[in-house]
């Protein structure tokens, strides 16, 4: 059975593209069935359109309350009956409705080694702190900001002459490879969550 993936994006969608490329091989075991964004004009939705994959935009500002937005986002994703929902640079926190429906199968990739440097400035914060190793973390999303149970991590050295841009780009290379590797394995083999311990065969 081919696993159905819905990918949520807010930006350029290079992680999405890595998944789309991997899914071109039937042996990968997964297929991106839809791409959703929280804003207009994302590179991610453009990539979906180029690939002929359905996409939708669900903007917070179009709803009276955050909870109504959460319900609409949940409904838009549910329509595509995903086995796994992937936040690939999606800059919104999912609400109770979304987690109620997709909890345990909603994953996010973060560009730092959690629990260090959560939030939207992972590479900058790591550089400012002076760590010598940072990286990327794939995790199961919970109610917190980058607090969910960790699926996988990959280390990336910080170089003496790194800028925020160079470090961000080097992390993204490792992050994309990790995302593709683990999403494929989760799609083909499944996964288990026991408290904070996630196991992927
Ligand atoms: C990723 O590095 C992710 O960790 C961060 O935003 C980036 C998304 O990049 N939250 P892209 O849109 O997949 O290119």
PDB file of C-alpha atoms and ligand atoms in Angstrom:
ATOM      1  CA  UNK A   1       0.000   0.000   0.000  1.00  0.00           C
ATOM      2  CA  UNK A   2       1.266   3.460  -0.861  1.00  0.00           C
ATOM      3  CA  UNK A   3       1.087   5.865   2.081  1.00  0.00           C
ATOM      4  CA  UNK A   4      -0.738   9.127   1.488  1.00  0.00           C
ATOM      5  CA  UNK A   5       1.179  12.271   2.499  1.00  0.00           C
ATOM      6  CA  UNK A   6      -0.197  15.767   2.950  1.00  0.00           C
ATOM      7  CA  UNK A   7       2.606  18.333   3.196  1.00  0.00           C
ATOM      8  CA  UNK A   8       2.113  21.754   4.832  1.00  0.00           C
ATOM      9  CA  UNK A   9       4.393  24.632   3.830  1.00  0.00           C
ATOM     10  CA  UNK A  10       4.891  28.354   4.401  1.00  0.00           C
ATOM     11  CA  UNK A  11       7.954  28.980   2.286  1.00  0.00           C
ATOM     12  CA  UNK A  12      10.121  27.835  -0.563  1.00  0.00           C
ATOM     13  CA  UNK A  13       9.300  24.172  -0.151  1.00  0.00           C
ATOM     14  CA  UNK A  14      12.710  22.616  -0.692  1.00  0.00           C
ATOM     15  CA  UNK A  15      11.836  19.890   1.810  1.00  0.00           C
ATOM     16  CA  UNK A  16       8.597  19.313  -0.090  1.00  0.00           C
ATOM     17  CA  UNK A  17      10.565  19.063  -3.330  1.00  0.00           C
ATOM     18  CA  UNK A  18      12.850  16.433  -1.819  1.00  0.00           C
ATOM     19  CA  UNK A  19       9.760  14.405  -0.902  1.00  0.00           C
ATOM     20  CA  UNK A  20       8.228  14.875  -4.352  1.00  0.00           C
ATOM     21  CA  UNK A  21      11.451  13.657  -5.953  1.00  0.00           C
ATOM     22  CA  UNK A  22      11.604  10.622  -3.659  1.00  0.00           C
ATOM     23  CA  UNK A  23       7.945   9.770  -4.302  1.00  0.00           C
ATOM     24  CA  UNK A  24       8.648   9.517  -8.043  1.00  0.00           C
ATOM     25  CA  UNK A  25      10.065   6.059  -7.269  1.00  0.00           C
ATOM     26  CA  UNK A  26       7.185   3.668  -6.509  1.00  0.00           C
ATOM     27  CA  UNK A  27       9.502   1.722  -4.200  1.00  0.00           C
ATOM     28  CA  UNK A  28       9.572   4.739  -1.879  1.00  0.00           C
ATOM     29  CA  UNK A  29       6.126   3.679  -0.707  1.00  0.00           C
ATOM     30  CA  UNK A  30       4.518   7.105  -0.384  1.00  0.00           C
ATOM     31  CA  UNK A  31       2.820   9.688  -2.504  1.00  0.00           C
ATOM     32  CA  UNK A  32       2.195  13.399  -1.841  1.00  0.00           C
ATOM     33  CA  UNK A  33      -1.566  13.688  -2.337  1.00  0.00           C
ATOM     34  CA  UNK A  34      -1.886  17.382  -1.438  1.00  0.00           C
ATOM     35  CA  UNK A  35       0.071  20.451  -0.350  1.00  0.00           C
ATOM     36  CA  UNK A  36      -1.378  23.063   1.988  1.00  0.00           C
ATOM     37  CA  UNK A  37      -0.104  26.534   2.856  1.00  0.00           C
ATOM     38  CA  UNK A  38      -0.991  29.189   5.409  1.00  0.00           C
ATOM     39  CA  UNK A  39      -0.311  32.070   3.001  1.00  0.00           C
ATOM     40  CA  UNK A  40      -0.501  33.014  -0.667  1.00  0.00           C
ATOM     41  CA  UNK A  41       2.336  32.780  -3.168  1.00  0.00           C
ATOM     42  CA  UNK A  42       4.518  30.179  -1.518  1.00  0.00           C
ATOM     43  CA  UNK A  43       7.174  28.379  -3.476  1.00  0.00           C
ATOM     44  CA  UNK A  44       5.769  25.205  -1.973  1.00  0.00           C
ATOM     45  CA  UNK A  45       2.359  25.592  -3.622  1.00  0.00           C
ATOM     46  CA  UNK A  46       4.068  26.508  -6.906  1.00  0.00           C
ATOM     47  CA  UNK A  47       6.041  23.254  -6.692  1.00  0.00           C
ATOM     48  CA  UNK A  48       2.809  21.336  -6.084  1.00  0.00           C
ATOM     49  CA  UNK A  49       1.203  22.957  -9.111  1.00  0.00           C
ATOM     50  CA  UNK A  50       4.244  22.119 -11.248  1.00  0.00           C
ATOM     51  CA  UNK A  51       3.926  18.520 -10.125  1.00  0.00           C
ATOM     52  CA  UNK A  52       0.171  18.451 -10.820  1.00  0.00           C
ATOM     53  CA  UNK A  53      -0.670  17.863  -7.164  1.00  0.00           C
ATOM     54  CA  UNK A  54      -3.742  19.459  -5.542  1.00  0.00           C
ATOM     55  CA  UNK A  55      -3.035  22.348  -3.194  1.00  0.00           C
ATOM     56  CA  UNK A  56      -4.957  24.618  -0.861  1.00  0.00           C
ATOM     57  CA  UNK A  57      -4.335  27.806   1.107  1.00  0.00           C
ATOM     58  CA  UNK A  58      -5.818  28.299   4.564  1.00  0.00           C
ATOM     59  CA  UNK A  59      -5.010  31.738   6.010  1.00  0.00           C
ATOM     60  CA  UNK A  60      -5.592  32.639   9.647  1.00  0.00           C
ATOM     61  CA  UNK A  61      -6.745  36.126   8.662  1.00  0.00           C
ATOM     62  CA  UNK A  62      -9.702  34.726   6.715  1.00  0.00           C
ATOM     63  CA  UNK A  63     -11.278  33.381   9.918  1.00  0.00           C
ATOM     64  CA  UNK A  64     -12.822  35.107  12.930  1.00  0.00           C
ATOM     65  CA  UNK A  65     -10.895  33.027  15.441  1.00  0.00           C
ATOM     66  CA  UNK A  66      -7.835  30.853  15.521  1.00  0.00           C
ATOM     67  CA  UNK A  67     -10.020  27.905  16.406  1.00  0.00           C
ATOM     68  CA  UNK A  68     -12.155  28.370  13.269  1.00  0.00           C
ATOM     69  CA  UNK A  69      -8.954  28.441  11.218  1.00  0.00           C
ATOM     70  CA  UNK A  70      -7.799  25.266  12.934  1.00  0.00           C
ATOM     71  CA  UNK A  71     -11.086  23.548  12.082  1.00  0.00           C
ATOM     72  CA  UNK A  72     -10.862  24.676   8.453  1.00  0.00           C
ATOM     73  CA  UNK A  73      -7.256  23.506   8.153  1.00  0.00           C
ATOM     74  CA  UNK A  74      -8.194  20.174   9.695  1.00  0.00           C
ATOM     75  CA  UNK A  75     -11.062  19.754   7.231  1.00  0.00           C
ATOM     76  CA  UNK A  76      -8.884  20.690   4.238  1.00  0.00           C
ATOM     77  CA  UNK A  77      -6.236  18.149   5.213  1.00  0.00           C
ATOM     78  CA  UNK A  78      -8.772  15.454   6.150  1.00  0.00           C
ATOM     79  CA  UNK A  79     -10.310  15.662   2.695  1.00  0.00           C
ATOM     80  CA  UNK A  80      -7.156  14.020   1.325  1.00  0.00           C
ATOM     81  CA  UNK A  81      -7.241  11.141   3.836  1.00  0.00           C
ATOM     82  CA  UNK A  82      -3.556  11.287   4.756  1.00  0.00           C
ATOM     83  CA  UNK A  83      -1.672   8.521   6.527  1.00  0.00           C
ATOM     84  CA  UNK A  84       0.980  11.048   7.495  1.00  0.00           C
ATOM     85  CA  UNK A  85       0.898  14.859   7.612  1.00  0.00           C
ATOM     86  CA  UNK A  86       4.233  16.625   7.261  1.00  0.00           C
ATOM     87  CA  UNK A  87       4.999  20.144   8.332  1.00  0.00           C
ATOM     88  CA  UNK A  88       7.869  21.152   6.049  1.00  0.00           C
ATOM     89  CA  UNK A  89       8.581  24.717   7.047  1.00  0.00           C
ATOM     90  CA  UNK A  90       4.939  25.342   8.035  1.00  0.00           C
ATOM     91  CA  UNK A  91       5.058  28.325  10.367  1.00  0.00           C
ATOM     92  CA  UNK A  92       1.768  27.879  12.214  1.00  0.00           C
ATOM     93  CA  UNK A  93       1.038  25.942  15.361  1.00  0.00           C
ATOM     94  CA  UNK A  94      -1.701  23.397  14.845  1.00  0.00           C
ATOM     95  CA  UNK A  95      -4.614  23.627  17.278  1.00  0.00           C
ATOM     96  CA  UNK A  96      -6.597  21.102  19.286  1.00  0.00           C
ATOM     97  CA  UNK A  97      -8.863  20.060  16.431  1.00  0.00           C
ATOM     98  CA  UNK A  98      -5.936  19.363  14.144  1.00  0.00           C
ATOM     99  CA  UNK A  99      -3.985  17.440  16.773  1.00  0.00           C
ATOM    100  CA  UNK A 100      -7.143  15.557  17.752  1.00  0.00           C
ATOM    101  CA  UNK A 101      -7.437  14.298  14.201  1.00  0.00           C
ATOM    102  CA  UNK A 102      -3.795  13.918  13.190  1.00  0.00           C
ATOM    103  CA  UNK A 103      -1.924  13.612  16.497  1.00  0.00           C
ATOM    104  CA  UNK A 104       0.677  10.856  16.356  1.00  0.00           C
ATOM    105  CA  UNK A 105       0.896  11.121  12.567  1.00  0.00           C
ATOM    106  CA  UNK A 106       1.744  14.798  12.214  1.00  0.00           C
ATOM    107  CA  UNK A 107       5.495  15.334  11.958  1.00  0.00           C
ATOM    108  CA  UNK A 108       7.638  18.436  11.735  1.00  0.00           C
ATOM    109  CA  UNK A 109      11.221  19.064  10.768  1.00  0.00           C
ATOM    110  CA  UNK A 110      13.144  21.671  12.735  1.00  0.00           C
ATOM    111  CA  UNK A 111      16.511  23.140  11.829  1.00  0.00           C
ATOM    112  CA  UNK A 112      18.276  22.664  15.177  1.00  0.00           C
ATOM    113  CA  UNK A 113      19.012  19.820  17.568  1.00  0.00           C
ATOM    114  CA  UNK A 114      16.011  19.995  19.896  1.00  0.00           C
ATOM    115  CA  UNK A 115      15.475  20.678  22.722  1.00  0.00           C
ATOM    116  CA  UNK A 116      18.102  23.330  21.918  1.00  0.00           C
ATOM    117  CA  UNK A 117      17.036  26.332  19.891  1.00  0.00           C
ATOM    118  CA  UNK A 118      13.313  25.847  19.261  1.00  0.00           C
ATOM    119  CA  UNK A 119      11.335  28.471  17.354  1.00  0.00           C
ATOM    120  CA  UNK A 120      11.804  30.085  13.990  1.00  0.00           C
ATOM    121  CA  UNK A 121      15.459  31.174  14.315  1.00  0.00           C
ATOM    122  CA  UNK A 122      17.150  27.832  15.008  1.00  0.00           C
ATOM    123  CA  UNK A 123      20.327  28.377  12.933  1.00  0.00           C
ATOM    124  CA  UNK A 124      20.758  31.998  14.061  1.00  0.00           C
ATOM    125  CA  UNK A 125      20.275  31.100  17.715  1.00  0.00           C
ATOM    126  CA  UNK A 126      22.734  28.199  17.468  1.00  0.00           C
ATOM    127  CA  UNK A 127      25.324  30.441  15.822  1.00  0.00           C
ATOM    128  CA  UNK A 128      24.833  33.217  18.385  1.00  0.00           C
ATOM    129  CA  UNK A 129      25.192  30.725  21.228  1.00  0.00           C
ATOM    130  CA  UNK A 130      28.472  29.468  19.802  1.00  0.00           C
ATOM    131  CA  UNK A 131      27.678  25.762  19.645  1.00  0.00           C
ATOM    132  CA  UNK A 132      30.068  23.679  17.547  1.00  0.00           C
ATOM    133  CA  UNK A 133      27.459  21.149  16.460  1.00  0.00           C
ATOM    134  CA  UNK A 134      23.861  21.770  15.501  1.00  0.00           C
ATOM    135  CA  UNK A 135      21.611  19.962  13.041  1.00  0.00           C
ATOM    136  CA  UNK A 136      18.031  19.026  12.326  1.00  0.00           C
ATOM    137  CA  UNK A 137      15.327  17.228  14.263  1.00  0.00           C
ATOM    138  CA  UNK A 138      12.322  15.328  12.957  1.00  0.00           C
ATOM    139  CA  UNK A 139       9.615  14.981  15.587  1.00  0.00           C
ATOM    140  CA  UNK A 140       5.976  14.130  16.258  1.00  0.00           C
ATOM    141  CA  UNK A 141       4.108  17.399  16.753  1.00  0.00           C
ATOM    142  CA  UNK A 142       2.395  18.025  20.100  1.00  0.00           C
ATOM    143  CA  UNK A 143       0.774  21.162  21.584  1.00  0.00           C
ATOM    144  CA  UNK A 144       4.092  22.860  22.328  1.00  0.00           C
ATOM    145  CA  UNK A 145       6.553  24.748  20.182  1.00  0.00           C
ATOM    146  CA  UNK A 146       9.021  22.127  18.938  1.00  0.00           C
ATOM    147  CA  UNK A 147       8.510  19.976  22.037  1.00  0.00           C
ATOM    148  CA  UNK A 148       7.192  16.713  20.564  1.00  0.00           C
ATOM    149  CA  UNK A 149       8.721  13.252  20.757  1.00  0.00           C
ATOM    150  CA  UNK A 150      11.830  12.973  18.613  1.00  0.00           C
ATOM    151  CA  UNK A 151      11.868  10.619  15.631  1.00  0.00           C
ATOM    152  CA  UNK A 152      15.382  11.338  14.329  1.00  0.00           C
ATOM    153  CA  UNK A 153      18.217  13.827  14.515  1.00  0.00           C
ATOM    154  CA  UNK A 154      21.172  14.580  12.295  1.00  0.00           C
ATOM    155  CA  UNK A 155      24.248  16.528  13.391  1.00  0.00           C
ATOM    156  CA  UNK A 156      25.782  19.341  11.338  1.00  0.00           C
ATOM    157  CA  UNK A 157      29.084  20.943  12.399  1.00  0.00           C
ATOM    158  CA  UNK A 158      29.228  24.717  12.798  1.00  0.00           C
ATOM    159  CA  UNK A 159      32.233  26.074  10.898  1.00  0.00           C
ATOM    160  CA  UNK A 160      34.347  29.001  12.102  1.00  0.00           C
ATOM    161  CA  UNK A 161      33.391  31.145   9.132  1.00  0.00           C
ATOM    162  CA  UNK A 162      29.689  30.228   9.069  1.00  0.00           C
ATOM    163  CA  UNK A 163      27.097  32.938   8.586  1.00  0.00           C
ATOM    164  CA  UNK A 164      23.425  32.419   9.391  1.00  0.00           C
ATOM    165  CA  UNK A 165      22.871  31.867   5.662  1.00  0.00           C
ATOM    166  CA  UNK A 166      25.656  29.328   5.133  1.00  0.00           C
ATOM    167  CA  UNK A 167      24.725  27.384   8.266  1.00  0.00           C
ATOM    168  CA  UNK A 168      21.021  27.442   7.372  1.00  0.00           C
ATOM    169  CA  UNK A 169      21.752  26.052   3.911  1.00  0.00           C
ATOM    170  CA  UNK A 170      24.101  23.326   5.195  1.00  0.00           C
ATOM    171  CA  UNK A 171      21.515  22.247   7.765  1.00  0.00           C
ATOM    172  CA  UNK A 172      18.855  22.099   5.053  1.00  0.00           C
ATOM    173  CA  UNK A 173      20.886  19.610   3.014  1.00  0.00           C
ATOM    174  CA  UNK A 174      21.106  17.213   5.973  1.00  0.00           C
ATOM    175  CA  UNK A 175      17.523  17.956   6.991  1.00  0.00           C
ATOM    176  CA  UNK A 176      16.099  17.050   3.586  1.00  0.00           C
ATOM    177  CA  UNK A 177      17.996  13.753   3.477  1.00  0.00           C
ATOM    178  CA  UNK A 178      16.781  12.854   6.965  1.00  0.00           C
ATOM    179  CA  UNK A 179      13.187  13.784   6.144  1.00  0.00           C
ATOM    180  CA  UNK A 180      13.145  11.663   3.002  1.00  0.00           C
ATOM    181  CA  UNK A 181      14.828   8.728   4.721  1.00  0.00           C
ATOM    182  CA  UNK A 182      12.445   8.670   7.693  1.00  0.00           C
ATOM    183  CA  UNK A 183       9.225   9.490   5.884  1.00  0.00           C
ATOM    184  CA  UNK A 184       9.970   6.613   3.506  1.00  0.00           C
ATOM    185  CA  UNK A 185      10.660   4.238   6.363  1.00  0.00           C
ATOM    186  CA  UNK A 186       7.556   5.361   8.251  1.00  0.00           C
ATOM    187  CA  UNK A 187       5.475   4.926   5.100  1.00  0.00           C
ATOM    188  CA  UNK A 188       6.802   1.445   4.390  1.00  0.00           C
ATOM    189  CA  UNK A 189       7.217   0.032   7.885  1.00  0.00           C
ATOM    190  CA  UNK A 190       5.107   2.141  10.230  1.00  0.00           C
ATOM    191  CA  UNK A 191       6.274   3.504  13.581  1.00  0.00           C
ATOM    192  CA  UNK A 192       5.543   3.240  17.290  1.00  0.00           C
ATOM    193  CA  UNK A 193       5.302   5.931  19.942  1.00  0.00           C
ATOM    194  CA  UNK A 194       5.811   4.992  23.567  1.00  0.00           C
ATOM    195  CA  UNK A 195       5.817   8.116  25.719  1.00  0.00           C
ATOM    196  CA  UNK A 196       8.677  10.183  24.337  1.00  0.00           C
ATOM    197  CA  UNK A 197      10.274   7.261  22.552  1.00  0.00           C
ATOM    198  CA  UNK A 198       9.538   6.914  18.862  1.00  0.00           C
ATOM    199  CA  UNK A 199      10.736   3.842  17.021  1.00  0.00           C
ATOM    200  CA  UNK A 200      10.911   3.521  13.267  1.00  0.00           C
ATOM    201  CA  UNK A 201      11.906   0.044  12.046  1.00  0.00           C
TER     202      UNK A 201
HETATM  203  C1  LIG B   1      13.411  24.171   7.130  1.00  0.00           C
HETATM  204  O1  LIG B   1      14.799  24.318   7.356  1.00  0.00           O
HETATM  205  C2  LIG B   1      12.690  24.005   8.429  1.00  0.00           C
HETATM  206  O2  LIG B   1      13.431  23.390   9.420  1.00  0.00           O
HETATM  207  C3  LIG B   1      12.420  25.411   8.812  1.00  0.00           C
HETATM  208  O3  LIG B   1      12.099  26.049   7.612  1.00  0.00           O
HETATM  209  C4  LIG B   1      12.817  25.435   6.565  1.00  0.00           C
HETATM  210  C5  LIG B   1      11.851  25.164   5.451  1.00  0.00           C
HETATM  211  O4  LIG B   1      12.490  25.205   4.234  1.00  0.00           O
HETATM  212  N1  LIG B   1      11.373  25.485   9.811  1.00  0.00           N
HETATM  213  P1  LIG B   1      11.751  24.819   2.887  1.00  0.00           P
HETATM  214  O5  LIG B   1      10.526  25.702   2.744  1.00  0.00           O
HETATM  215  O6  LIG B   1      11.405  23.368   2.945  1.00  0.00           O
HETATM  216  O7  LIG B   1      12.760  25.097   1.824  1.00  0.00           O
END
